Amino acid sequence: MSSLLVEDSATGPAVLARGGSGNPAIANAPAAAIKLPAELHHRFRFIAIDAGLLGEAVDGAAALLDALLAMGVRVALFTDEAMPHLARRLARGVRAENRRRLFLGALEGAELHGFDRRGAAVALVARAEPDGRSAVAALLAQVIAPLRVEPHDRLAISPEPRESRESRDGAPAGGARGLRGAPELAGAVHATASAQRLHEILALQRELDGELGSLAAPRDAAWIIEEPGFDIAREHEIESLLAIANGYLGSRASLPEGSSVSRPATFIAGAFEPSADVSRVPELVIAPDWGRLSVAIEGESFSAEKSGVLHHHRTLDMRRGVLLRECLRRDEGGHLTHLHTLHAASLANRHVLMEALSIAPLNFTGTIRVDAILSGDVRSASGAAHWAGFAADASTKSLLLVGHTHGGLLTAMTSHLREFPEQAAEGPPLPEGLEGARCERTTGARSIAERCDVGVRVAERRRLFRTTTLHTSRDTPTPREAGEALQDELSSRAMADVLGEHTRAWAERWRQADVEIDGAPRIERALRFALYHLIGAANPNDPRCSIGARGLSGEAYRGHVFWDTETFLVPFYTHCYPEAARALLLYRHRTLAGARRKAKALGYEGALYAWESADTGDETTPALVVTPFGEVVRVLSGEQEHHISADIAYAVHAYVRATGDLDFQRGEGAEILIETARFWASRAELGPDGHAHIRRVIGPDEYHETVDDNAFTNWMARHNLRVAAALVRRNLARADVLARLDLRPDEPDHWRDVAGRLLLGIDPQTGLIEQFAGYFGLAPFSIADYAVRSAPVDVLLGRERTQACQVVKQADVVQLIALLWSAVPASARRDNFLYYEPRTAHGSSLSPSAHALVAARLDLHAHAERYFEQTADIDLGNTMGNSAGGVHIAAMGGLWQAVAFGVAGVTRVPRSALSEALPHAPPCPDEDEAIGIEPHFLPGWRHLKIPIAWRGRALEIHVEDGAVEVALEGSAPLPICLLDAGEPACAVLAEPGRRYATRRLGGRVMPWEEVTTC
């Protein structure tokens, strides 16, 4: 461990800094107004303070602490005095909503306190742990480390030695004890201070963000994903994780200047061209590269890959939906330059992309060259060149690049670069674009660029802002004119205005989706990362496209749409973004013709959806693939994985139940349900045993092909047939839909008959559901025997042995339990989970989240915790080893479901079950179901807040151990039921604008009561 003694004669005593200078950029940054040693001019995310420094001036310090807490900084005060006394003193100046990030700990001992959502102190560690861990160690283990706050982002402030209290043996308290002596804070920046100096340090921390404005990375570690340095081996993975998207397009987080391994790609949602794969399946179109903004310092190109880089960080600001970058580099000529960038895909106007650049020469005055480029020289990962040609126009006000693909898609991209003023770009853009700069434009066969030579002075920042627009012939017959008109409007607006509009759009989405988990910071951060990508992948305004298996972040699976969308994504959108859920289901209606063609080609009636779908709905699963060993393998999933039709029907039914969207139900939804029911009625075969069988299929467990009576398929088909029959029986389909489909009067009865005869595979003695016919007779298998493995289980076992044993690729029967919980006998759920869980290899990213959900509902806490962690790590830990191809967006939707349906226990309850609990509630013909809540809290979780949209109302649910609180917004009352062991325990007809609470006392659930605060 290195130490650095930093002295500043103008500011007083020395500051001891452990771990070296941390961020080298800080030591060379322009001086702040508050004069303190350069080491403290770093924007820390965690500050630990010896509370003895507060003295009697708690109120003044509390106001500064409150400001830092509001910015997201975690602050811990370590003290020898009684915790309740210190908490009361701080409460006068620290607002309750900010105290969740405040902690109080013992200087000597293990006692550690935090604050709950109401601002009341709660014990996190009440007494010494068996391992003798200190309060500092406990805080770092429980909060700081899970949030990935690195040592250089931690600041510890101790009293100056002359003010330190003496220990019992006479040794200075600031020596071997206290914060400076805490081994857990090794590598952190350590400062000694007087009470006055403490105020100065805190005031400096409060003011530092203003220098960079919108280019400053957030202080709140729960809202960021940060990637330090430059790692060639991980670059493609990082490009996926930090991708930006808005549902219309998505861009990988490639370095603006590029590198030897960069894989830049901007995907246009819903636009497909043939790939260069063996099967020539369609793939997402790669748009021209808009993110090339290269910089040369005094003639030498700026690159994070070259030597001389002293500091490099990329930060995904999930709250604002922006990608930030900070880099400090000393080039071969000795020029030291500090660079910040920002990239965003506007959520306010999905045709707009933004790029900002801040350059500060720290030891020279000279010239910086900036190249803003639009380039059509792009190829897909398959090697395909989608573009037939481009036309670049440098004569217009902005750069203009018009292109057309081989398939006839026309695009227009414009770009405009200008300077924005100091002080966070609050003023209008400068009238002449780049003041004092020499700019010229160049065009090529497939590109256009604007090159500007900008004069810079030492220690002064130059700030540039670039807006890019993209329109296609999918949006407008005149994409060029639309792009030019939009760019003209953008060019007259300040960066703060354009970026602010985008930020407000994200704020609204977070208001309807953000989940808070007190006590599980790692899961909360991972879930926020999941929600960021889920929000960015959806476009509620375009029902022509859906969401592929990797969202808009990578090229794996060529952007194709699977069952993932309806099974793992649509539930999130249904309850947090209903407009997006509707658009996704309308995509399935628009592709119904392709599903009909597939069913007919295989000899069936109705609609069999493509296992892999693109723009037309026709099957796009490759018939053959070539393995890494050169072996050509036939792909059967496109031929046999038929459960997708039932999965889509399930999503349609669940969406309608949760939203009350009767127009969709009577029109497009009815058509989907009827056509998929027709498929299953023709697909099932009546056997001599009197049962209906579905033979020659693949279930979610893709290790076993061409099986009969896969349980997941049969149970889901039964559900499909039943809800379609009920729809017709209750006259919930429009007459014109029924007429167009030529529905025969006997069809619904036939569907019910087939549903009743389908073999479900339940063993009457054990209650176990056989995954498919003959599964129980396969060779036994335990995944524990392969706990340490270097390859997927099916590779280690080989194809023949895999199919001959009970290994399960992913949740199959467990997935069935997750989706059809109430249909599975209560006595069978636990036994089936415990039977299949040890046999499951989790060879798919879809599997852990389903296990987390079911384990939580079964109160199998150890299993649930393990699978929550496993799901959270799929991308953030790259545990599948393939995040380079894009994030696993279905696993992200699955993580949300595990929290919403597993831990919070959100479900539907028939209104008829509440007749005793709500005897005087007014009848509501369209409200035949209430929303149910049955929490299954996990150990260590102290509070869960989750918003849920339900039939036009917004419900905010708070869950604590033994208590539930809800707040309702909307225009109509909503019946809410608390369940206990699956049965209604108490219900309330909640009124909009009011809050209600219930709790468990002495093993008894108390009635709902109206409360005034949440």
PDB file of C-alpha atoms in Angstrom, residues 378-620:
ATOM      1  CA  VAL A 378     -20.228  -0.820 -42.111  1.00  0.00           C
ATOM      2  CA  ARG A 379     -20.724  -4.576 -42.193  1.00  0.00           C
ATOM      3  CA  SER A 380     -22.676  -6.904 -39.977  1.00  0.00           C
ATOM      4  CA  ALA A 381     -21.093  -9.571 -37.794  1.00  0.00           C
ATOM      5  CA  SER A 382     -22.053 -12.142 -40.438  1.00  0.00           C
ATOM      6  CA  GLY A 383     -19.982 -10.180 -42.941  1.00  0.00           C
ATOM      7  CA  ALA A 384     -22.937  -8.850 -44.911  1.00  0.00           C
ATOM      8  CA  ALA A 385     -22.853  -5.392 -46.503  1.00  0.00           C
ATOM      9  CA  HIS A 386     -26.453  -4.221 -46.312  1.00  0.00           C
ATOM     10  CA  TRP A 387     -25.954  -0.986 -48.223  1.00  0.00           C
ATOM     11  CA  ALA A 388     -26.127  -0.727 -51.996  1.00  0.00           C
ATOM     12  CA  GLY A 389     -24.911   2.856 -52.092  1.00  0.00           C
ATOM     13  CA  PHE A 390     -24.722   6.289 -50.481  1.00  0.00           C
ATOM     14  CA  ALA A 391     -24.941   9.910 -51.528  1.00  0.00           C
ATOM     15  CA  ALA A 392     -23.167  12.490 -49.373  1.00  0.00           C
ATOM     16  CA  ASP A 393     -24.102  16.165 -49.536  1.00  0.00           C
ATOM     17  CA  ALA A 394     -21.731  18.734 -48.042  1.00  0.00           C
ATOM     18  CA  SER A 395     -23.569  21.743 -49.435  1.00  0.00           C
ATOM     19  CA  THR A 396     -26.371  21.751 -46.886  1.00  0.00           C
ATOM     20  CA  LYS A 397     -26.355  23.464 -43.482  1.00  0.00           C
ATOM     21  CA  SER A 398     -25.609  20.144 -41.828  1.00  0.00           C
ATOM     22  CA  LEU A 399     -23.776  17.035 -42.941  1.00  0.00           C
ATOM     23  CA  LEU A 400     -26.102  14.770 -44.914  1.00  0.00           C
ATOM     24  CA  LEU A 401     -25.658  11.104 -45.815  1.00  0.00           C
ATOM     25  CA  VAL A 402     -28.422   9.352 -47.768  1.00  0.00           C
ATOM     26  CA  GLY A 403     -28.240   5.616 -48.315  1.00  0.00           C
ATOM     27  CA  HIS A 404     -30.287   2.709 -49.631  1.00  0.00           C
ATOM     28  CA  THR A 405     -30.008  -0.975 -48.825  1.00  0.00           C
ATOM     29  CA  HIS A 406     -30.123  -3.854 -51.282  1.00  0.00           C
ATOM     30  CA  GLY A 407     -33.660  -4.525 -50.060  1.00  0.00           C
ATOM     31  CA  GLY A 408     -34.801  -0.982 -50.850  1.00  0.00           C
ATOM     32  CA  LEU A 409     -34.723   0.680 -47.413  1.00  0.00           C
ATOM     33  CA  LEU A 410     -33.934   4.387 -47.778  1.00  0.00           C
ATOM     34  CA  THR A 411     -32.240   6.273 -44.917  1.00  0.00           C
ATOM     35  CA  ALA A 412     -31.123   9.836 -44.326  1.00  0.00           C
ATOM     36  CA  MET A 413     -28.692  10.832 -41.590  1.00  0.00           C
ATOM     37  CA  THR A 414     -27.791  14.432 -40.756  1.00  0.00           C
ATOM     38  CA  SER A 415     -25.166  15.773 -38.363  1.00  0.00           C
ATOM     39  CA  HIS A 416     -24.431  19.210 -36.946  1.00  0.00           C
ATOM     40  CA  LEU A 417     -21.460  20.131 -34.755  1.00  0.00           C
ATOM     41  CA  ARG A 418     -21.274  23.326 -32.711  1.00  0.00           C
ATOM     42  CA  GLU A 419     -19.799  24.718 -29.530  1.00  0.00           C
ATOM     43  CA  PHE A 420     -21.718  25.147 -26.317  1.00  0.00           C
ATOM     44  CA  PRO A 421     -20.765  27.609 -23.605  1.00  0.00           C
ATOM     45  CA  GLU A 422     -19.416  27.082 -20.102  1.00  0.00           C
ATOM     46  CA  GLN A 423     -21.525  26.509 -17.006  1.00  0.00           C
ATOM     47  CA  ALA A 424     -23.234  23.285 -18.053  1.00  0.00           C
ATOM     48  CA  ALA A 425     -24.444  24.620 -21.400  1.00  0.00           C
ATOM     49  CA  GLU A 426     -27.279  26.678 -20.006  1.00  0.00           C
ATOM     50  CA  GLY A 427     -27.088  29.297 -22.727  1.00  0.00           C
ATOM     51  CA  PRO A 428     -27.996  29.138 -26.415  1.00  0.00           C
ATOM     52  CA  PRO A 429     -25.551  27.731 -28.971  1.00  0.00           C
ATOM     53  CA  LEU A 430     -22.967  30.129 -30.330  1.00  0.00           C
ATOM     54  CA  PRO A 431     -24.235  31.719 -33.554  1.00  0.00           C
ATOM     55  CA  GLU A 432     -21.376  30.700 -35.837  1.00  0.00           C
ATOM     56  CA  GLY A 433     -21.070  27.113 -34.616  1.00  0.00           C
ATOM     57  CA  LEU A 434     -17.394  26.794 -33.548  1.00  0.00           C
ATOM     58  CA  GLU A 435     -15.964  30.127 -32.476  1.00  0.00           C
ATOM     59  CA  GLY A 436     -12.413  30.671 -33.687  1.00  0.00           C
ATOM     60  CA  ALA A 437     -12.285  27.287 -35.426  1.00  0.00           C
ATOM     61  CA  ARG A 438     -11.291  26.480 -38.989  1.00  0.00           C
ATOM     62  CA  CYS A 439     -13.704  23.905 -40.390  1.00  0.00           C
ATOM     63  CA  GLU A 440     -13.943  22.100 -43.699  1.00  0.00           C
ATOM     64  CA  ARG A 441     -16.082  19.300 -45.072  1.00  0.00           C
ATOM     65  CA  THR A 442     -14.993  16.251 -47.001  1.00  0.00           C
ATOM     66  CA  THR A 443     -17.036  13.585 -48.742  1.00  0.00           C
ATOM     67  CA  GLY A 444     -16.289  10.044 -49.825  1.00  0.00           C
ATOM     68  CA  ALA A 445     -18.132   7.313 -51.652  1.00  0.00           C
ATOM     69  CA  ARG A 446     -19.732   6.121 -48.401  1.00  0.00           C
ATOM     70  CA  SER A 447     -19.036   8.892 -45.893  1.00  0.00           C
ATOM     71  CA  ILE A 448     -19.047  12.569 -45.079  1.00  0.00           C
ATOM     72  CA  ALA A 449     -17.034  14.393 -42.428  1.00  0.00           C
ATOM     73  CA  GLU A 450     -16.568  17.795 -40.861  1.00  0.00           C
ATOM     74  CA  ARG A 451     -13.021  18.595 -39.711  1.00  0.00           C
ATOM     75  CA  CYS A 452     -12.453  21.501 -37.341  1.00  0.00           C
ATOM     76  CA  ASP A 453      -9.165  22.846 -36.023  1.00  0.00           C
ATOM     77  CA  VAL A 454      -9.951  24.378 -32.640  1.00  0.00           C
ATOM     78  CA  GLY A 455      -7.619  26.673 -30.779  1.00  0.00           C
ATOM     79  CA  VAL A 456      -7.244  25.831 -27.072  1.00  0.00           C
ATOM     80  CA  ARG A 457      -5.591  27.531 -24.121  1.00  0.00           C
ATOM     81  CA  VAL A 458      -4.037  25.862 -21.115  1.00  0.00           C
ATOM     82  CA  ALA A 459      -6.494  24.938 -18.340  1.00  0.00           C
ATOM     83  CA  GLU A 460      -9.514  26.141 -20.358  1.00  0.00           C
ATOM     84  CA  ARG A 461     -12.194  23.756 -21.572  1.00  0.00           C
ATOM     85  CA  ARG A 462     -13.626  23.757 -25.074  1.00  0.00           C
ATOM     86  CA  ARG A 463     -17.031  22.102 -25.309  1.00  0.00           C
ATOM     87  CA  LEU A 464     -18.605  20.766 -28.492  1.00  0.00           C
ATOM     88  CA  PHE A 465     -22.094  19.407 -29.031  1.00  0.00           C
ATOM     89  CA  ARG A 466     -23.236  17.310 -31.969  1.00  0.00           C
ATOM     90  CA  THR A 467     -26.759  16.299 -32.901  1.00  0.00           C
ATOM     91  CA  THR A 468     -27.423  13.547 -35.418  1.00  0.00           C
ATOM     92  CA  THR A 469     -30.759  12.549 -36.897  1.00  0.00           C
ATOM     93  CA  LEU A 470     -31.842   9.316 -38.560  1.00  0.00           C
ATOM     94  CA  HIS A 471     -34.972   8.748 -40.639  1.00  0.00           C
ATOM     95  CA  THR A 472     -35.886   5.831 -42.870  1.00  0.00           C
ATOM     96  CA  SER A 473     -38.483   5.090 -45.499  1.00  0.00           C
ATOM     97  CA  ARG A 474     -40.187   2.935 -42.876  1.00  0.00           C
ATOM     98  CA  ASP A 475     -41.122   6.198 -41.110  1.00  0.00           C
ATOM     99  CA  THR A 476     -41.700   8.666 -43.920  1.00  0.00           C
ATOM    100  CA  PRO A 477     -41.656   8.701 -47.732  1.00  0.00           C
ATOM    101  CA  THR A 478     -39.206  11.644 -47.558  1.00  0.00           C
ATOM    102  CA  PRO A 479     -36.517  10.785 -44.995  1.00  0.00           C
ATOM    103  CA  ARG A 480     -34.094  13.437 -46.289  1.00  0.00           C
ATOM    104  CA  GLU A 481     -36.551  16.272 -45.890  1.00  0.00           C
ATOM    105  CA  ALA A 482     -37.628  15.016 -42.476  1.00  0.00           C
ATOM    106  CA  GLY A 483     -34.028  14.827 -41.300  1.00  0.00           C
ATOM    107  CA  GLU A 484     -33.086  18.277 -42.539  1.00  0.00           C
ATOM    108  CA  ALA A 485     -36.160  19.860 -40.962  1.00  0.00           C
ATOM    109  CA  LEU A 486     -35.484  18.217 -37.612  1.00  0.00           C
ATOM    110  CA  GLN A 487     -31.791  19.155 -37.689  1.00  0.00           C
ATOM    111  CA  ASP A 488     -32.689  22.782 -38.439  1.00  0.00           C
ATOM    112  CA  GLU A 489     -34.841  22.815 -35.348  1.00  0.00           C
ATOM    113  CA  LEU A 490     -32.179  21.116 -33.194  1.00  0.00           C
ATOM    114  CA  SER A 491     -29.481  23.527 -34.350  1.00  0.00           C
ATOM    115  CA  SER A 492     -31.328  26.451 -32.816  1.00  0.00           C
ATOM    116  CA  ARG A 493     -31.627  24.832 -29.404  1.00  0.00           C
ATOM    117  CA  ALA A 494     -29.182  24.704 -26.513  1.00  0.00           C
ATOM    118  CA  MET A 495     -27.641  21.423 -25.465  1.00  0.00           C
ATOM    119  CA  ALA A 496     -29.303  21.752 -22.078  1.00  0.00           C
ATOM    120  CA  ASP A 497     -32.678  21.926 -23.798  1.00  0.00           C
ATOM    121  CA  VAL A 498     -32.175  18.934 -26.106  1.00  0.00           C
ATOM    122  CA  LEU A 499     -30.528  16.810 -23.439  1.00  0.00           C
ATOM    123  CA  GLY A 500     -32.975  17.979 -20.773  1.00  0.00           C
ATOM    124  CA  GLU A 501     -35.933  16.842 -22.849  1.00  0.00           C
ATOM    125  CA  HIS A 502     -34.339  13.414 -23.112  1.00  0.00           C
ATOM    126  CA  THR A 503     -33.588  13.316 -19.388  1.00  0.00           C
ATOM    127  CA  ARG A 504     -37.176  14.197 -18.509  1.00  0.00           C
ATOM    128  CA  ALA A 505     -38.430  11.400 -20.744  1.00  0.00           C
ATOM    129  CA  TRP A 506     -36.217   8.949 -18.858  1.00  0.00           C
ATOM    130  CA  ALA A 507     -37.395  10.369 -15.529  1.00  0.00           C
ATOM    131  CA  GLU A 508     -40.995   9.597 -16.488  1.00  0.00           C
ATOM    132  CA  ARG A 509     -40.121   6.044 -17.440  1.00  0.00           C
ATOM    133  CA  TRP A 510     -38.239   5.546 -14.159  1.00  0.00           C
ATOM    134  CA  ARG A 511     -41.188   6.948 -12.246  1.00  0.00           C
ATOM    135  CA  GLN A 512     -43.297   4.116 -13.613  1.00  0.00           C
ATOM    136  CA  ALA A 513     -40.673   1.385 -13.387  1.00  0.00           C
ATOM    137  CA  ASP A 514     -37.938   1.940 -10.798  1.00  0.00           C
ATOM    138  CA  VAL A 515     -37.678  -0.653  -8.036  1.00  0.00           C
ATOM    139  CA  GLU A 516     -36.043   0.078  -4.687  1.00  0.00           C
ATOM    140  CA  ILE A 517     -34.671  -2.739  -2.543  1.00  0.00           C
ATOM    141  CA  ASP A 518     -33.295  -1.737   0.839  1.00  0.00           C
ATOM    142  CA  GLY A 519     -30.953  -4.434   2.105  1.00  0.00           C
ATOM    143  CA  ALA A 520     -29.938  -5.895  -1.269  1.00  0.00           C
ATOM    144  CA  PRO A 521     -27.911  -3.180  -3.061  1.00  0.00           C
ATOM    145  CA  ARG A 522     -26.336  -5.600  -5.521  1.00  0.00           C
ATOM    146  CA  ILE A 523     -29.710  -6.921  -6.694  1.00  0.00           C
ATOM    147  CA  GLU A 524     -31.179  -3.409  -6.772  1.00  0.00           C
ATOM    148  CA  ARG A 525     -28.358  -2.182  -9.004  1.00  0.00           C
ATOM    149  CA  ALA A 526     -28.579  -5.237 -11.276  1.00  0.00           C
ATOM    150  CA  LEU A 527     -32.336  -4.793 -11.574  1.00  0.00           C
ATOM    151  CA  ARG A 528     -31.879  -1.133 -12.439  1.00  0.00           C
ATOM    152  CA  PHE A 529     -29.404  -2.191 -15.135  1.00  0.00           C
ATOM    153  CA  ALA A 530     -32.044  -4.602 -16.422  1.00  0.00           C
ATOM    154  CA  LEU A 531     -34.743  -1.932 -16.438  1.00  0.00           C
ATOM    155  CA  TYR A 532     -32.430   0.465 -18.287  1.00  0.00           C
ATOM    156  CA  HIS A 533     -32.066  -1.974 -21.176  1.00  0.00           C
ATOM    157  CA  LEU A 534     -35.750  -2.942 -21.095  1.00  0.00           C
ATOM    158  CA  ILE A 535     -36.833   0.689 -21.334  1.00  0.00           C
ATOM    159  CA  GLY A 536     -34.350   1.384 -24.127  1.00  0.00           C
ATOM    160  CA  ALA A 537     -35.461  -1.612 -26.192  1.00  0.00           C
ATOM    161  CA  ALA A 538     -39.148  -0.671 -26.493  1.00  0.00           C
ATOM    162  CA  ASN A 539     -40.925   1.643 -28.900  1.00  0.00           C
ATOM    163  CA  PRO A 540     -44.642   1.967 -28.131  1.00  0.00           C
ATOM    164  CA  ASN A 541     -45.171   3.833 -31.410  1.00  0.00           C
ATOM    165  CA  ASP A 542     -44.109   1.056 -33.780  1.00  0.00           C
ATOM    166  CA  PRO A 543     -46.090  -2.214 -33.836  1.00  0.00           C
ATOM    167  CA  ARG A 544     -44.133  -3.353 -36.882  1.00  0.00           C
ATOM    168  CA  CYS A 545     -41.189  -4.469 -34.786  1.00  0.00           C
ATOM    169  CA  SER A 546     -40.570  -6.446 -31.627  1.00  0.00           C
ATOM    170  CA  ILE A 547     -37.556  -7.018 -29.368  1.00  0.00           C
ATOM    171  CA  GLY A 548     -34.923  -9.575 -30.262  1.00  0.00           C
ATOM    172  CA  ALA A 549     -33.077 -11.860 -27.871  1.00  0.00           C
ATOM    173  CA  ARG A 550     -30.286  -9.305 -27.348  1.00  0.00           C
ATOM    174  CA  GLY A 551     -32.400  -6.170 -27.569  1.00  0.00           C
ATOM    175  CA  LEU A 552     -30.674  -3.431 -29.551  1.00  0.00           C
ATOM    176  CA  SER A 553     -27.243  -4.039 -28.023  1.00  0.00           C
ATOM    177  CA  GLY A 554     -25.682  -6.766 -30.153  1.00  0.00           C
ATOM    178  CA  GLU A 555     -25.943  -9.048 -33.165  1.00  0.00           C
ATOM    179  CA  ALA A 556     -26.301 -12.468 -31.551  1.00  0.00           C
ATOM    180  CA  TYR A 557     -29.315 -14.297 -33.000  1.00  0.00           C
ATOM    181  CA  ARG A 558     -29.363 -11.648 -35.754  1.00  0.00           C
ATOM    182  CA  GLY A 559     -32.026  -9.606 -33.968  1.00  0.00           C
ATOM    183  CA  HIS A 560     -34.610 -12.399 -34.261  1.00  0.00           C
ATOM    184  CA  VAL A 561     -37.651 -12.481 -32.004  1.00  0.00           C
ATOM    185  CA  PHE A 562     -38.240 -15.610 -29.869  1.00  0.00           C
ATOM    186  CA  TRP A 563     -40.681 -16.737 -27.184  1.00  0.00           C
ATOM    187  CA  ASP A 564     -38.456 -14.688 -24.881  1.00  0.00           C
ATOM    188  CA  THR A 565     -40.383 -11.529 -25.745  1.00  0.00           C
ATOM    189  CA  GLU A 566     -43.842 -12.644 -24.672  1.00  0.00           C
ATOM    190  CA  THR A 567     -42.746 -14.868 -21.788  1.00  0.00           C
ATOM    191  CA  PHE A 568     -40.050 -12.733 -20.177  1.00  0.00           C
ATOM    192  CA  LEU A 569     -40.458  -9.157 -21.459  1.00  0.00           C
ATOM    193  CA  VAL A 570     -44.147  -8.461 -22.010  1.00  0.00           C
ATOM    194  CA  PRO A 571     -45.051  -8.935 -18.304  1.00  0.00           C
ATOM    195  CA  PHE A 572     -42.706  -6.090 -17.353  1.00  0.00           C
ATOM    196  CA  TYR A 573     -44.066  -3.798 -20.041  1.00  0.00           C
ATOM    197  CA  THR A 574     -47.647  -4.750 -19.169  1.00  0.00           C
ATOM    198  CA  HIS A 575     -47.191  -3.503 -15.616  1.00  0.00           C
ATOM    199  CA  CYS A 576     -44.730  -0.645 -16.185  1.00  0.00           C
ATOM    200  CA  TYR A 577     -45.130   0.466 -19.820  1.00  0.00           C
ATOM    201  CA  PRO A 578     -48.503  -0.804 -21.112  1.00  0.00           C
ATOM    202  CA  GLU A 579     -48.250   1.113 -24.386  1.00  0.00           C
ATOM    203  CA  ALA A 580     -45.059  -0.800 -25.217  1.00  0.00           C
ATOM    204  CA  ALA A 581     -46.657  -4.131 -24.292  1.00  0.00           C
ATOM    205  CA  ARG A 582     -49.539  -3.395 -26.647  1.00  0.00           C
ATOM    206  CA  ALA A 583     -47.154  -2.576 -29.497  1.00  0.00           C
ATOM    207  CA  LEU A 584     -45.256  -5.834 -28.968  1.00  0.00           C
ATOM    208  CA  LEU A 585     -48.465  -7.856 -29.104  1.00  0.00           C
ATOM    209  CA  LEU A 586     -49.636  -5.926 -32.169  1.00  0.00           C
ATOM    210  CA  TYR A 587     -46.404  -7.074 -33.834  1.00  0.00           C
ATOM    211  CA  ARG A 588     -47.609 -10.641 -33.310  1.00  0.00           C
ATOM    212  CA  HIS A 589     -50.921  -9.725 -34.907  1.00  0.00           C
ATOM    213  CA  ARG A 590     -49.157  -8.140 -37.874  1.00  0.00           C
ATOM    214  CA  THR A 591     -47.115 -11.331 -38.325  1.00  0.00           C
ATOM    215  CA  LEU A 592     -50.134 -13.616 -38.005  1.00  0.00           C
ATOM    216  CA  ALA A 593     -50.095 -14.271 -41.745  1.00  0.00           C
ATOM    217  CA  GLY A 594     -46.602 -15.727 -41.458  1.00  0.00           C
ATOM    218  CA  ALA A 595     -47.761 -17.917 -38.578  1.00  0.00           C
ATOM    219  CA  ARG A 596     -50.669 -19.178 -40.685  1.00  0.00           C
ATOM    220  CA  ARG A 597     -48.272 -19.986 -43.533  1.00  0.00           C
ATOM    221  CA  LYS A 598     -46.068 -22.013 -41.224  1.00  0.00           C
ATOM    222  CA  ALA A 599     -48.984 -23.993 -39.785  1.00  0.00           C
ATOM    223  CA  LYS A 600     -50.315 -24.730 -43.260  1.00  0.00           C
ATOM    224  CA  ALA A 601     -46.898 -25.827 -44.511  1.00  0.00           C
ATOM    225  CA  LEU A 602     -46.708 -28.374 -41.696  1.00  0.00           C
ATOM    226  CA  GLY A 603     -50.244 -29.622 -42.323  1.00  0.00           C
ATOM    227  CA  TYR A 604     -52.042 -27.865 -39.450  1.00  0.00           C
ATOM    228  CA  GLU A 605     -54.810 -25.326 -39.126  1.00  0.00           C
ATOM    229  CA  GLY A 606     -54.672 -21.918 -37.501  1.00  0.00           C
ATOM    230  CA  ALA A 607     -51.406 -20.171 -36.642  1.00  0.00           C
ATOM    231  CA  LEU A 608     -48.062 -21.603 -35.606  1.00  0.00           C
ATOM    232  CA  TYR A 609     -45.713 -18.731 -34.881  1.00  0.00           C
ATOM    233  CA  ALA A 610     -42.141 -18.796 -36.099  1.00  0.00           C
ATOM    234  CA  TRP A 611     -39.645 -19.921 -33.505  1.00  0.00           C
ATOM    235  CA  GLU A 612     -37.399 -17.153 -34.823  1.00  0.00           C
ATOM    236  CA  SER A 613     -39.215 -14.218 -36.375  1.00  0.00           C
ATOM    237  CA  ALA A 614     -38.036 -11.085 -38.188  1.00  0.00           C
ATOM    238  CA  ASP A 615     -40.186  -8.591 -40.088  1.00  0.00           C
ATOM    239  CA  THR A 616     -42.677 -10.822 -41.931  1.00  0.00           C
ATOM    240  CA  GLY A 617     -43.366 -13.455 -39.288  1.00  0.00           C
ATOM    241  CA  ASP A 618     -42.094 -16.268 -41.496  1.00  0.00           C
ATOM    242  CA  GLU A 619     -39.782 -18.827 -39.946  1.00  0.00           C
ATOM    243  CA  THR A 620     -36.205 -17.530 -39.889  1.00  0.00           C
TER     244      THR A 620
END
